[in-house]
Amino acid sequence: MKNFTSVLRSHSGAVQARIPSLRSVTNQKSTPPFCKVCRWLMVLLVLTISMPVLAEVTLTSNNCQYEIQGTEGSRYLKIVFIKVNGVVRVPYNMTVPIGDKKVSLSVKEVVAKSTNYDAIDYKVTKYIFEPGIKKVEIKGRYNSYVKSVIFEGDNTQVDIYFNGNYPLEEVKLPANITQLEKYSSFANCKTLKSVILPEKLEEIPASLFEGCSALTTLVIPNTVTKIGKNAFKESGLTQITLPESLTTIEASAFYKTKLETITIPEKVTAIPSGCFSLCENLREVILPNTLTTISQNAFEDCPILESINIPSSLENIEKRAFHLQKYKVGNRYACPQCGRKRCFARYINEQGHITFPDNVGRCDHEQCCGYHYSPSDYFKDYPDANSNDDWRYKTPIKECRKKKPLPTFIDSKLVEQTLHGYSVNPLYRYISTVFGKEETERLFALYKVGTSKKWGGSTIFWQIDVNGNVRTGKIMKYDDKTGHRIKNPHSLMTWVHPELKLPDFTLRQCFFGEHLLTDKTTTKTVAIVESKKTAIIATHFMSDFVWLATGGMNGCFNKDAVEVLSGREVVLVPDLGATDKWKSKLPLLQSICKQVLVSNILEDNATNEQKTNGLDIADFLLMTETPQMALQRLIKQHPPLQHLIDSLGLVLVEEP
């Protein structure tokens, strides 16, 4: 963690108060300039020497150990934290010893940047800054535990920098600041969910929230006039209201966000390059009547953009400004690669400056077909096509494959070779402490869960389709104490097929657990979750369902993959926060399944904290202690009990 440091600033008021008295004593109205300077320096020197100096003193207060420096004549205090734990409140006033006195000094500046590299007990989880502190700087390697930064009052200057793997979740900036420092950033804080911006903020600095994938909503104050370059690039924003005060948006500000609609305020006159590129959820754009310029690639690769107005004030649309793919009834065509009808959307230029050939577009079937020939690809193939605004398509259509490639399968013998070595498998060790070894082995055998040598023993979740073909396997490393995936310092996850270095491998994923959809299970309802681990745990508790996993929020929700659910009764059980996303999958499944619904049980019963943490059904199931879990808890507390059970051949019998 980084330390707090409050920088000492001299208060010159006392010095200046004594200078007139010196002048009256000397009674010299005409003193040479050099002599005047000398007298000023002498006074300052005498006063400095005479002040009681606070040497570096180590103090301990609550959960903080720190060094303090200052002088009796100084208004301000320097703080250097050595060891800090938990929630740390930084006060504006502190009483500190100077000689045999205790003096009240004010904290003017705070620098959370440790200079003590030997600190072993520095785990701040929350900063709280009291009103009055004028400058705050939060930087350095010791802040890797911080989840919350709160400013309770007014501060005039904030230089705050978090990025990478910090677990930061919540930030409340001081209400009265107008500018964040040049290097302030929360870039790539993937856990950041809540931000309260200052009420008087004038500018969103460049890259301030770039890569903040958990940040879905944000209120921008009506004082902001500028949004900097890459400010929200690749963030999780789904909706945002731009203030009427906004005049400038810089390049790629909303690049690859999850925005669905956007209204540009009246004072904005230009949409910069790449501003809304790759916004795959963007459906509607409302432009102001004051707009004069739309730069190149401003709306490139927005595949479902259906509505955008072109104001009469528009003077300049740069080449390749609109690469829009229209998804409307009657505007879907046969894919030039897989040949399927009504699944292909073409790119067009809204202004009509360029008419693209019929094969420039994208197929809906991304996983099974994957055809995507973008305007940028087209211009690479035909550089002369964009030479003037009057050009119309006259060049040959790019040749493309007509046949859909078949999936590649992995030898099932390899799967069998991995169904052992569970003693080094952290996920197995964790689940066996919950359910017992016998039940865990049954579940692992049921789902064909293997063990890999990679990373010293990882879990292999094999994807085996309904016909018994092995599509691939996902290798993941878990913590044997918590059962959670290891994500820090980086995520330990890979796939089997690249590890095997199979040439020309064509991947078509299927549901995890799909091989359980046999004739014997046709009467069972199919329950679908995101996580493979969740499917295994849920099977222990509710074996009357066939539990499958998608492997992610979108996972196997495509037409080819869901064909195995034909005629089945299906219930979707999304993680907290993903319910609305999964409800959007209903039309696809309703055309195939006998009956399908989305369960709201988690959303209806979860606390706000649980919703914030995005828990899934397995987390809730493990909150209820079963007889097997109680037995494992006793064994953990008394290890000889396991030896007694094994020696006597005892088995747990649960009462009906």
XYZ file of C-alpha atoms in Angstrom:
656
model
C 0.000 0.000 0.000
C 1.002 3.588 -0.404
C 1.572 5.837 2.576
C -0.037 9.131 3.445
C 2.378 12.054 3.348
C 1.336 15.586 4.299
C 3.771 18.129 2.905
C 4.893 20.907 5.284
C 4.456 24.434 4.007
C 5.924 27.402 5.896
C 3.529 30.035 7.125
C 5.222 33.379 6.559
C 2.686 35.536 8.394
C 4.635 35.534 11.642
C 7.815 36.543 9.869
C 6.216 39.399 8.016
C 4.649 40.693 11.229
C 8.074 41.248 12.803
C 9.736 43.083 9.910
C 8.071 46.485 10.477
C 9.347 46.568 14.057
C 12.864 46.043 12.776
C 12.464 48.958 10.434
C 11.278 51.223 13.263
C 14.267 50.349 15.433
C 16.836 51.041 12.742
C 14.957 54.206 11.705
C 16.619 54.086 8.289
C 14.414 55.429 5.524
C 17.023 55.045 2.829
C 18.743 51.724 3.075
C 20.658 50.224 0.169
C 18.750 47.350 -1.466
C 21.530 44.886 -0.699
C 21.422 45.743 3.010
C 17.657 45.360 3.058
C 17.961 41.857 1.629
C 20.602 40.967 4.190
C 18.387 42.167 7.052
C 15.441 40.101 5.728
C 17.627 37.018 5.536
C 18.971 37.596 9.036
C 15.466 37.918 10.463
C 14.332 34.746 8.739
C 17.405 32.857 9.946
C 16.961 33.987 13.568
C 13.288 33.131 13.571
C 13.894 29.712 12.020
C 16.591 28.857 14.554
C 14.460 30.059 17.461
C 11.409 27.979 16.524
C 11.039 24.697 18.372
C 11.529 22.035 15.705
C 9.566 18.817 15.745
C 11.968 16.074 14.809
C 10.754 12.903 13.141
C 8.692 11.268 15.842
C 6.979 7.928 15.473
C 3.455 7.861 16.845
C 0.755 5.230 16.927
C -2.912 6.118 16.682
C -5.676 3.542 16.315
C -4.682 1.392 13.368
C -1.954 3.724 12.098
C 1.728 4.089 12.832
C 3.331 7.175 11.298
C 6.127 9.722 11.416
C 5.304 13.427 11.887
C 7.340 16.531 11.144
C 6.645 20.227 11.722
C 7.440 23.382 13.684
C 5.603 25.400 16.273
C 5.479 28.368 13.921
C 4.157 26.302 11.087
C 0.473 25.905 10.400
C 0.815 22.614 8.620
C 1.958 19.078 9.267
C 3.742 16.384 7.289
C 2.561 12.802 7.848
C 4.374 9.693 6.636
C 2.469 6.506 7.403
C 4.530 3.412 8.154
C 1.983 0.733 8.972
C -1.686 1.160 8.183
C -4.593 -1.295 8.245
C -8.248 -1.305 7.318
C -10.235 1.916 7.177
C -8.067 5.034 7.520
C -9.564 8.437 8.292
C -7.230 11.335 7.507
C -7.999 14.266 9.852
C -7.668 17.937 9.058
C -6.352 18.811 12.547
C -3.885 16.804 14.634
C -2.398 17.422 18.094
C 1.314 16.575 18.094
C 4.154 16.945 20.660
C 6.770 19.646 20.108
C 9.279 19.560 22.950
C 7.261 19.529 26.155
C 4.213 21.032 24.424
C 1.298 19.632 22.451
C 0.484 21.741 19.429
C -2.538 21.588 17.132
C -1.455 21.523 13.498
C -3.452 21.283 10.283
C -2.998 18.747 7.518
C -2.744 20.641 4.249
C -1.421 18.015 1.867
C -1.695 14.238 1.885
C 0.391 11.968 -0.257
C -0.625 8.305 -0.032
C 2.693 7.115 -1.357
C 4.821 5.031 0.941
C 8.512 5.652 1.293
C 8.916 2.737 3.653
C 9.514 -0.213 1.323
C 10.017 -2.545 4.249
C 6.437 -2.120 5.450
C 4.786 -5.494 5.865
C 1.583 -4.370 7.474
C 0.124 -1.845 5.059
C -3.336 -2.888 3.939
C -5.638 0.112 3.630
C -9.089 -0.896 2.390
C -10.725 2.515 2.603
C -9.535 6.124 2.666
C -11.713 8.822 4.250
C -10.449 12.402 3.923
C -11.940 15.007 6.257
C -12.931 18.496 5.020
C -10.239 21.155 4.798
C -7.374 19.180 3.284
C -6.233 21.193 0.275
C -4.335 18.660 -1.777
C -4.508 14.875 -1.981
C -2.260 12.591 -3.989
C -2.885 8.832 -4.007
C -0.230 6.813 -5.801
C 2.247 3.999 -5.278
C 2.395 0.251 -4.920
C 1.029 0.032 -1.369
C -2.550 0.794 -2.394
C -3.299 -2.642 -3.808
C -5.991 -3.349 -1.178
C -7.995 -0.138 -1.487
C -11.684 -0.642 -2.348
C -13.066 2.767 -1.419
C -11.885 6.402 -1.520
C -14.206 8.958 0.072
C -13.790 12.740 0.345
C -16.168 14.055 2.998
C -15.762 17.742 2.256
C -14.227 20.324 0.026
C -10.737 19.928 -1.361
C -9.122 22.107 -3.966
C -6.768 19.712 -5.725
C -6.889 15.955 -6.260
C -4.275 13.818 -7.976
C -5.559 10.267 -7.766
C -4.192 7.344 -9.751
C -5.366 3.728 -9.723
C -4.912 1.263 -12.550
C -4.365 -2.385 -13.340
C -5.270 -4.946 -10.709
C -6.487 -2.631 -7.947
C -9.754 -3.849 -6.339
C -11.181 -0.303 -6.249
C -15.008 -0.349 -6.186
C -16.172 3.050 -4.925
C -14.985 6.652 -5.326
C -16.532 9.890 -4.070
C -14.573 12.920 -5.190
C -14.712 16.294 -3.356
C -17.693 18.392 -4.368
C -15.998 21.704 -5.108
C -12.993 20.852 -7.280
C -13.118 21.993 -10.874
C -10.148 20.094 -12.298
C -8.553 16.714 -11.746
C -4.814 16.586 -12.112
C -3.320 15.772 -15.510
C -2.312 12.282 -14.487
C -5.457 11.358 -12.538
C -6.797 8.039 -13.761
C -8.877 4.998 -12.843
C -7.940 3.222 -16.063
C -8.444 -0.555 -16.106
C -9.989 -0.671 -12.624
C -12.258 -3.518 -13.647
C -14.059 -3.653 -10.277
C -14.981 0.048 -10.145
C -18.771 0.292 -9.981
C -19.668 3.578 -8.274
C -18.252 7.054 -8.929
C -19.578 10.396 -7.663
C -17.996 13.220 -9.641
C -17.516 16.760 -8.249
C -20.479 19.065 -8.699
C -18.228 21.777 -10.201
C -16.039 19.591 -12.420
C -15.204 21.215 -15.766
C -13.488 18.393 -17.624
C -13.343 14.576 -17.790
C -9.600 13.990 -18.334
C -8.266 11.674 -21.030
C -8.488 7.934 -20.223
C -10.012 8.667 -16.811
C -12.296 5.616 -16.903
C -10.760 3.675 -19.778
C -11.215 -0.083 -19.366
C -13.519 0.203 -16.307
C -15.680 -2.709 -17.421
C -17.864 -2.801 -14.268
C -18.813 0.885 -14.530
C -22.250 0.825 -16.192
C -23.758 4.199 -15.268
C -22.375 7.626 -14.420
C -23.851 11.058 -13.713
C -21.829 13.824 -15.380
C -22.295 17.241 -13.704
C -23.827 20.044 -15.715
C -20.581 21.994 -15.440
C -18.469 19.678 -17.602
C -17.501 21.252 -20.925
C -15.015 18.672 -22.224
C -14.691 14.875 -22.354
C -11.091 13.903 -23.048
C -9.613 11.360 -25.430
C -10.395 7.707 -24.542
C -12.202 8.916 -21.403
C -14.655 5.972 -21.369
C -12.960 3.718 -23.928
C -13.859 0.011 -23.472
C -15.756 0.761 -20.266
C -18.975 -0.990 -19.273
C -21.201 2.072 -19.809
C -24.705 1.082 -20.851
C -26.279 4.501 -20.452
C -25.088 8.041 -19.901
C -26.640 11.512 -20.120
C -24.327 14.142 -21.530
C -24.795 17.570 -19.881
C -26.007 20.631 -21.770
C -22.765 22.394 -20.797
C -20.701 19.984 -22.933
C -18.941 21.603 -25.911
C -16.099 19.209 -26.778
C -15.785 15.432 -27.148
C -12.344 14.126 -28.070
C -11.357 11.077 -30.139
C -12.453 7.574 -29.096
C -14.149 8.906 -25.963
C -16.819 6.174 -26.042
C -14.962 3.605 -28.169
C -16.241 0.036 -27.678
C -18.640 0.826 -24.838
C -22.000 -0.881 -24.277
C -24.116 2.222 -24.882
C -27.524 1.596 -26.434
C -28.626 5.179 -27.099
C -26.860 8.539 -27.010
C -28.047 12.143 -27.343
C -25.406 14.711 -28.272
C -25.978 18.154 -26.620
C -26.601 21.294 -28.670
C -23.239 22.965 -27.953
C -21.248 20.096 -29.496
C -20.267 20.917 -33.083
C -18.113 17.894 -33.992
C -18.113 14.118 -33.497
C -14.423 13.114 -33.451
C -12.672 10.132 -34.986
C -13.583 6.764 -33.489
C -15.870 8.359 -30.926
C -18.471 5.555 -31.007
C -16.598 2.885 -32.961
C -17.326 -0.764 -32.089
C -20.312 0.133 -29.894
C -22.056 -3.141 -30.686
C -25.174 -2.339 -28.618
C -25.715 1.154 -30.026
C -29.145 1.401 -31.629
C -30.012 5.097 -31.699
C -28.031 8.346 -32.036
C -29.607 11.790 -31.774
C -27.408 14.546 -33.229
C -27.940 18.284 -32.521
C -28.868 20.863 -35.145
C -25.620 22.669 -34.367
C -23.403 19.783 -35.549
C -21.040 20.666 -38.412
C -18.549 17.767 -38.614
C -18.546 13.982 -38.311
C -14.996 12.658 -38.448
C -13.799 9.384 -39.933
C -14.673 6.117 -38.212
C -16.955 7.961 -35.776
C -19.571 5.187 -35.954
C -17.537 2.404 -37.528
C -18.636 -1.171 -36.790
C -21.839 -0.363 -34.924
C -23.680 -3.454 -36.174
C -27.201 -2.768 -34.885
C -27.387 1.008 -35.308
C -30.894 1.551 -36.628
C -31.579 5.256 -36.223
C -29.419 8.323 -36.736
C -30.527 11.777 -37.885
C -28.404 13.879 -40.231
C -28.934 17.553 -39.240
C -29.098 20.260 -41.915
C -26.235 22.091 -40.204
C -23.796 19.311 -41.130
C -21.023 20.682 -43.371
C -18.482 17.874 -43.445
C -18.711 14.090 -43.241
C -15.239 12.682 -43.533
C -14.619 9.614 -45.611
C -15.473 6.354 -43.902
C -17.384 8.249 -41.187
C -20.274 5.787 -41.220
C -19.752 2.091 -41.540
C -23.233 1.181 -40.425
C -24.889 -2.168 -40.625
C -28.656 -1.861 -40.777
C -30.654 -4.459 -38.862
C -34.209 -3.929 -40.059
C -37.013 -6.116 -41.318
C -36.364 -6.783 -44.998
C -32.705 -5.766 -44.804
C -31.270 -9.158 -43.967
C -29.727 -11.276 -46.667
C -28.145 -14.647 -47.307
C -24.619 -14.939 -45.896
C -22.017 -15.158 -48.711
C -20.041 -17.686 -46.641
C -22.417 -20.080 -44.872
C -25.342 -19.542 -47.243
C -27.970 -19.191 -44.515
C -30.857 -16.922 -45.361
C -31.871 -13.749 -43.525
C -28.790 -13.709 -41.302
C -26.489 -11.283 -43.102
C -26.472 -7.496 -42.612
C -24.610 -5.213 -45.027
C -22.610 -2.108 -44.317
C -23.717 1.171 -45.823
C -22.627 4.792 -45.791
C -25.537 6.848 -44.470
C -24.595 9.915 -46.473
C -24.496 7.900 -49.677
C -20.952 8.837 -50.574
C -19.992 5.186 -50.965
C -22.061 2.201 -51.949
C -20.443 -0.986 -50.723
C -20.649 -4.328 -52.558
C -23.107 -6.912 -51.298
C -20.492 -9.006 -49.498
C -19.370 -6.206 -47.162
C -21.138 -7.081 -43.940
C -21.395 -9.462 -41.016
C -23.115 -12.815 -40.431
C -25.299 -13.218 -37.320
C -23.826 -16.643 -36.627
C -20.563 -15.443 -35.155
C -19.461 -18.730 -33.588
C -20.434 -21.214 -36.274
C -19.720 -19.028 -39.315
C -17.850 -15.941 -38.211
C -17.934 -14.157 -41.561
C -17.198 -10.436 -41.193
C -15.953 -8.328 -44.085
C -15.779 -4.757 -42.785
C -15.433 -1.534 -44.786
C -11.893 -1.097 -43.470
C -11.016 -4.585 -44.793
C -12.595 -3.720 -48.104
C -10.577 -0.522 -48.514
C -7.391 -2.464 -47.787
C -8.272 -4.837 -50.629
C -9.351 -2.010 -52.971
C -7.464 1.189 -51.998
C -8.705 3.072 -55.090
C -12.319 2.602 -54.088
C -12.207 5.543 -51.700
C -10.506 7.996 -54.061
C -13.421 10.402 -54.493
C -16.902 11.064 -53.211
C -18.568 10.295 -56.521
C -17.246 6.744 -56.629
C -19.682 3.872 -56.864
C -18.832 0.217 -56.523
C -17.503 -1.274 -59.755
C -14.899 -3.787 -58.603
C -15.300 -7.559 -58.307
C -16.808 -9.064 -55.157
C -14.263 -10.644 -52.890
C -14.351 -14.407 -53.217
C -15.418 -16.138 -50.038
C -16.030 -19.671 -48.823
C -19.458 -21.111 -49.374
C -19.195 -24.054 -47.033
C -19.282 -23.813 -43.277
C -16.184 -25.398 -41.769
C -16.776 -28.519 -39.710
C -15.677 -28.558 -36.053
C -12.487 -30.276 -35.007
C -12.729 -32.960 -32.305
C -10.162 -34.006 -29.694
C -9.411 -37.683 -29.076
C -11.577 -38.924 -26.177
C -8.628 -41.018 -24.935
C -6.996 -37.780 -23.840
C -10.015 -37.040 -21.639
C -9.721 -40.423 -19.922
C -6.046 -39.783 -19.222
C -6.929 -36.667 -17.219
C -9.597 -38.197 -14.940
C -7.217 -38.730 -12.033
C -4.586 -36.887 -10.022
C -7.251 -35.146 -8.000
C -4.952 -34.849 -5.004
C -3.165 -31.968 -6.782
C -6.371 -30.443 -8.149
C -7.241 -27.379 -6.019
C -10.896 -27.323 -7.070
C -11.275 -30.986 -6.137
C -9.623 -30.353 -2.767
C -11.984 -27.454 -2.078
C -15.200 -29.227 -3.070
C -14.190 -32.377 -1.134
C -13.957 -30.290 2.051
C -17.574 -29.288 1.422
C -19.167 -32.476 0.085
C -16.648 -35.182 1.018
C -14.307 -37.112 -1.276
C -16.821 -39.756 -2.357
C -19.438 -37.232 -3.510
C -16.828 -35.016 -5.155
C -15.429 -37.969 -7.127
C -18.968 -38.837 -8.252
C -19.590 -35.281 -9.488
C -16.213 -35.071 -11.246
C -16.831 -38.412 -12.960
C -20.343 -37.333 -13.991
C -19.104 -34.151 -15.682
C -15.792 -35.640 -16.914
C -13.718 -33.085 -15.003
C -9.992 -33.637 -15.459
C -6.693 -32.509 -13.974
C -3.953 -30.739 -15.904
C -0.253 -30.471 -15.067
C -0.339 -26.810 -16.090
C 0.287 -24.366 -13.227
C 0.996 -27.247 -10.861
C -2.446 -28.869 -11.099
C -5.389 -27.106 -12.737
C -8.929 -28.151 -13.527
C -9.985 -29.174 -17.047
C -13.651 -28.660 -17.872
C -14.128 -30.809 -20.960
C -16.761 -29.745 -23.485
C -18.331 -32.992 -24.684
C -21.310 -32.651 -27.014
C -24.520 -34.688 -27.055
C -22.903 -37.186 -29.474
C -19.912 -37.767 -27.225
C -17.487 -35.706 -29.324
C -14.896 -33.688 -27.414
C -15.013 -30.110 -28.716
C -12.298 -28.700 -26.420
C -11.463 -28.223 -22.756
C -11.085 -25.139 -20.597
C -8.142 -25.138 -18.172
C -8.563 -23.043 -15.024
C -6.648 -22.706 -11.755
C -8.559 -22.390 -8.461
C -7.710 -21.576 -4.858
C -8.118 -24.717 -2.748
C -9.082 -22.688 0.336
C -11.830 -20.488 -1.150
C -12.805 -22.335 -4.308
C -12.451 -19.092 -6.281
C -10.618 -18.732 -9.575
C -7.121 -17.301 -9.368
C -7.201 -13.941 -11.177
C -4.308 -12.034 -9.605
C -1.725 -11.026 -10.576
C -3.292 -12.415 -13.782
C -6.030 -14.876 -14.696
C -4.816 -18.479 -14.930
C -7.064 -19.689 -17.750
C -6.421 -21.242 -21.164
C -7.847 -23.796 -23.616
C -6.771 -27.347 -24.360
C -6.582 -27.024 -28.163
C -3.901 -24.269 -28.231
C -1.954 -26.165 -25.563
C -1.980 -29.235 -27.835
C -0.920 -27.012 -30.779
C -3.371 -28.754 -33.097
C -3.058 -27.470 -36.695
C -6.081 -25.917 -38.438
C -8.292 -26.402 -35.390
C -11.897 -25.245 -35.839
C -13.573 -24.541 -32.522
C -17.321 -24.733 -32.088
C -18.197 -24.652 -28.446
C -21.004 -26.586 -26.859
C -22.589 -26.449 -23.412
C -20.531 -27.817 -20.531
C -22.385 -30.962 -19.417
C -24.121 -31.392 -22.787
C -23.213 -35.100 -22.814
C -25.732 -35.560 -19.964
C -28.640 -34.824 -22.353
C -29.386 -38.482 -23.008
C -32.643 -40.351 -23.521
C -32.671 -41.114 -19.794
C -32.833 -37.426 -18.925
C -35.501 -36.271 -21.377
C -38.061 -35.887 -18.566
C -35.760 -33.654 -16.523
C -35.812 -29.879 -16.788
C -32.567 -28.395 -18.069
C -31.133 -25.632 -15.847
C -28.512 -23.374 -17.424
C -25.960 -21.306 -15.467
C -22.820 -19.386 -16.440
C -20.110 -21.114 -14.430
C -19.014 -24.724 -14.849
C -18.214 -24.940 -11.144
C -21.735 -23.707 -10.396
C -23.261 -26.466 -12.543
C -21.327 -29.101 -10.581
C -22.273 -27.705 -7.167
C -25.931 -27.241 -8.133
C -26.106 -30.882 -9.253
C -25.264 -31.984 -5.714
C -28.136 -29.995 -4.247
C -30.760 -30.361 -7.001
C -30.172 -33.548 -8.954
C -33.694 -33.493 -10.426
C -32.379 -30.935 -12.964
C -29.783 -31.418 -15.694
C -27.344 -28.583 -15.018
C -25.464 -27.090 -17.976
C -23.058 -24.144 -18.150
C -22.575 -21.596 -20.933
C -19.092 -20.562 -19.867
C -20.011 -16.867 -19.785
C -22.781 -14.302 -19.978
C -23.198 -14.843 -23.731
C -21.595 -18.251 -23.947
C -23.379 -20.747 -26.166
C -26.418 -18.653 -26.911
C -26.297 -19.072 -30.666
C -28.619 -20.961 -32.974
C -26.321 -23.925 -33.609
C -25.389 -24.540 -29.985
C -28.941 -24.364 -28.592
C -30.278 -26.931 -31.085
C -29.566 -29.634 -28.469
C -32.301 -28.086 -26.298
C -34.986 -28.767 -28.896
C -38.210 -29.954 -27.259
C -36.777 -29.514 -23.737
C -38.106 -27.589 -20.785
C -35.415 -25.064 -19.884
C -34.877 -22.625 -17.014
C -32.145 -19.994 -17.139
C -30.507 -19.158 -13.802
C -28.258 -16.107 -14.461
C -25.788 -14.610 -12.028
C -26.886 -11.497 -10.162
C -26.740 -8.544 -12.533
C -27.126 -10.636 -15.695
C -30.881 -11.274 -15.566
C -31.862 -8.633 -18.130
C -29.104 -9.782 -20.473
C -30.341 -13.378 -20.343
C -33.958 -12.351 -20.843
C -32.853 -11.015 -24.222
C -31.979 -14.638 -25.165
C -35.591 -15.804 -24.750
C -36.682 -15.255 -28.391
C -33.850 -17.492 -29.606
C -34.711 -20.289 -27.164
C -38.500 -20.016 -27.447
C -38.331 -21.019 -31.103
C -36.572 -24.265 -30.158
C -37.466 -25.297 -26.618
C -40.736 -26.773 -25.406
C -40.814 -24.204 -22.615
C -38.252 -21.691 -21.358
C -38.166 -19.123 -18.569
C -35.657 -16.961 -16.715
C -35.526 -17.445 -12.950
C -35.705 -14.283 -10.833
C -35.078 -16.126 -7.564
C -31.651 -14.592 -6.991
C -32.667 -11.037 -7.897
C -35.760 -11.238 -5.667
C -33.914 -12.525 -2.588
C -30.421 -11.031 -2.736
C -29.203 -8.150 -0.607
C -27.688 -5.051 -2.195
C -24.201 -6.218 -1.205
C -24.804 -9.621 -2.812
C -26.016 -7.934 -5.984
C -22.926 -5.741 -6.018
C -20.699 -8.829 -5.708
C -22.551 -10.607 -8.545
C -23.161 -13.871 -6.661
C -24.519 -16.939 -8.437
C -26.802 -19.749 -7.272
C -23.864 -21.868 -6.062
C -22.886 -19.115 -3.623
C -26.389 -19.218 -2.145
C -26.537 -23.001 -2.017
C -23.264 -23.172 -0.108
C -24.667 -20.825 2.527
C -26.907 -23.668 3.762
C -25.055 -26.319 5.686
C -25.959 -29.886 4.744
C -25.204 -32.956 6.917
C -22.250 -33.725 4.647
C -20.934 -30.190 5.023
C -21.351 -30.404 8.807
C -19.374 -33.673 8.842
C -16.578 -32.133 6.784
C -16.456 -29.185 9.149
C -16.029 -31.558 12.107
C -13.293 -33.495 10.264
C -11.457 -30.254 9.576
C -11.618 -29.359 13.275
C -10.691 -32.909 14.378
C -8.562 -34.657 11.690
C -8.397 -38.025 13.576
C -12.139 -38.329 12.946
C -11.466 -39.107 9.275
C -9.109 -41.940 10.255
C -11.791 -43.373 12.564
C -14.407 -43.216 9.777
C -12.075 -44.957 7.318
C -10.983 -47.623 9.819
C -14.526 -48.589 10.800
C -15.995 -48.156 7.328
C -18.568 -45.674 8.587
C -20.958 -43.989 6.163
C -23.087 -40.892 6.667
C -26.779 -41.719 6.644
C -29.050 -38.730 6.198
C -32.516 -38.830 7.715
C -35.336 -38.657 5.181
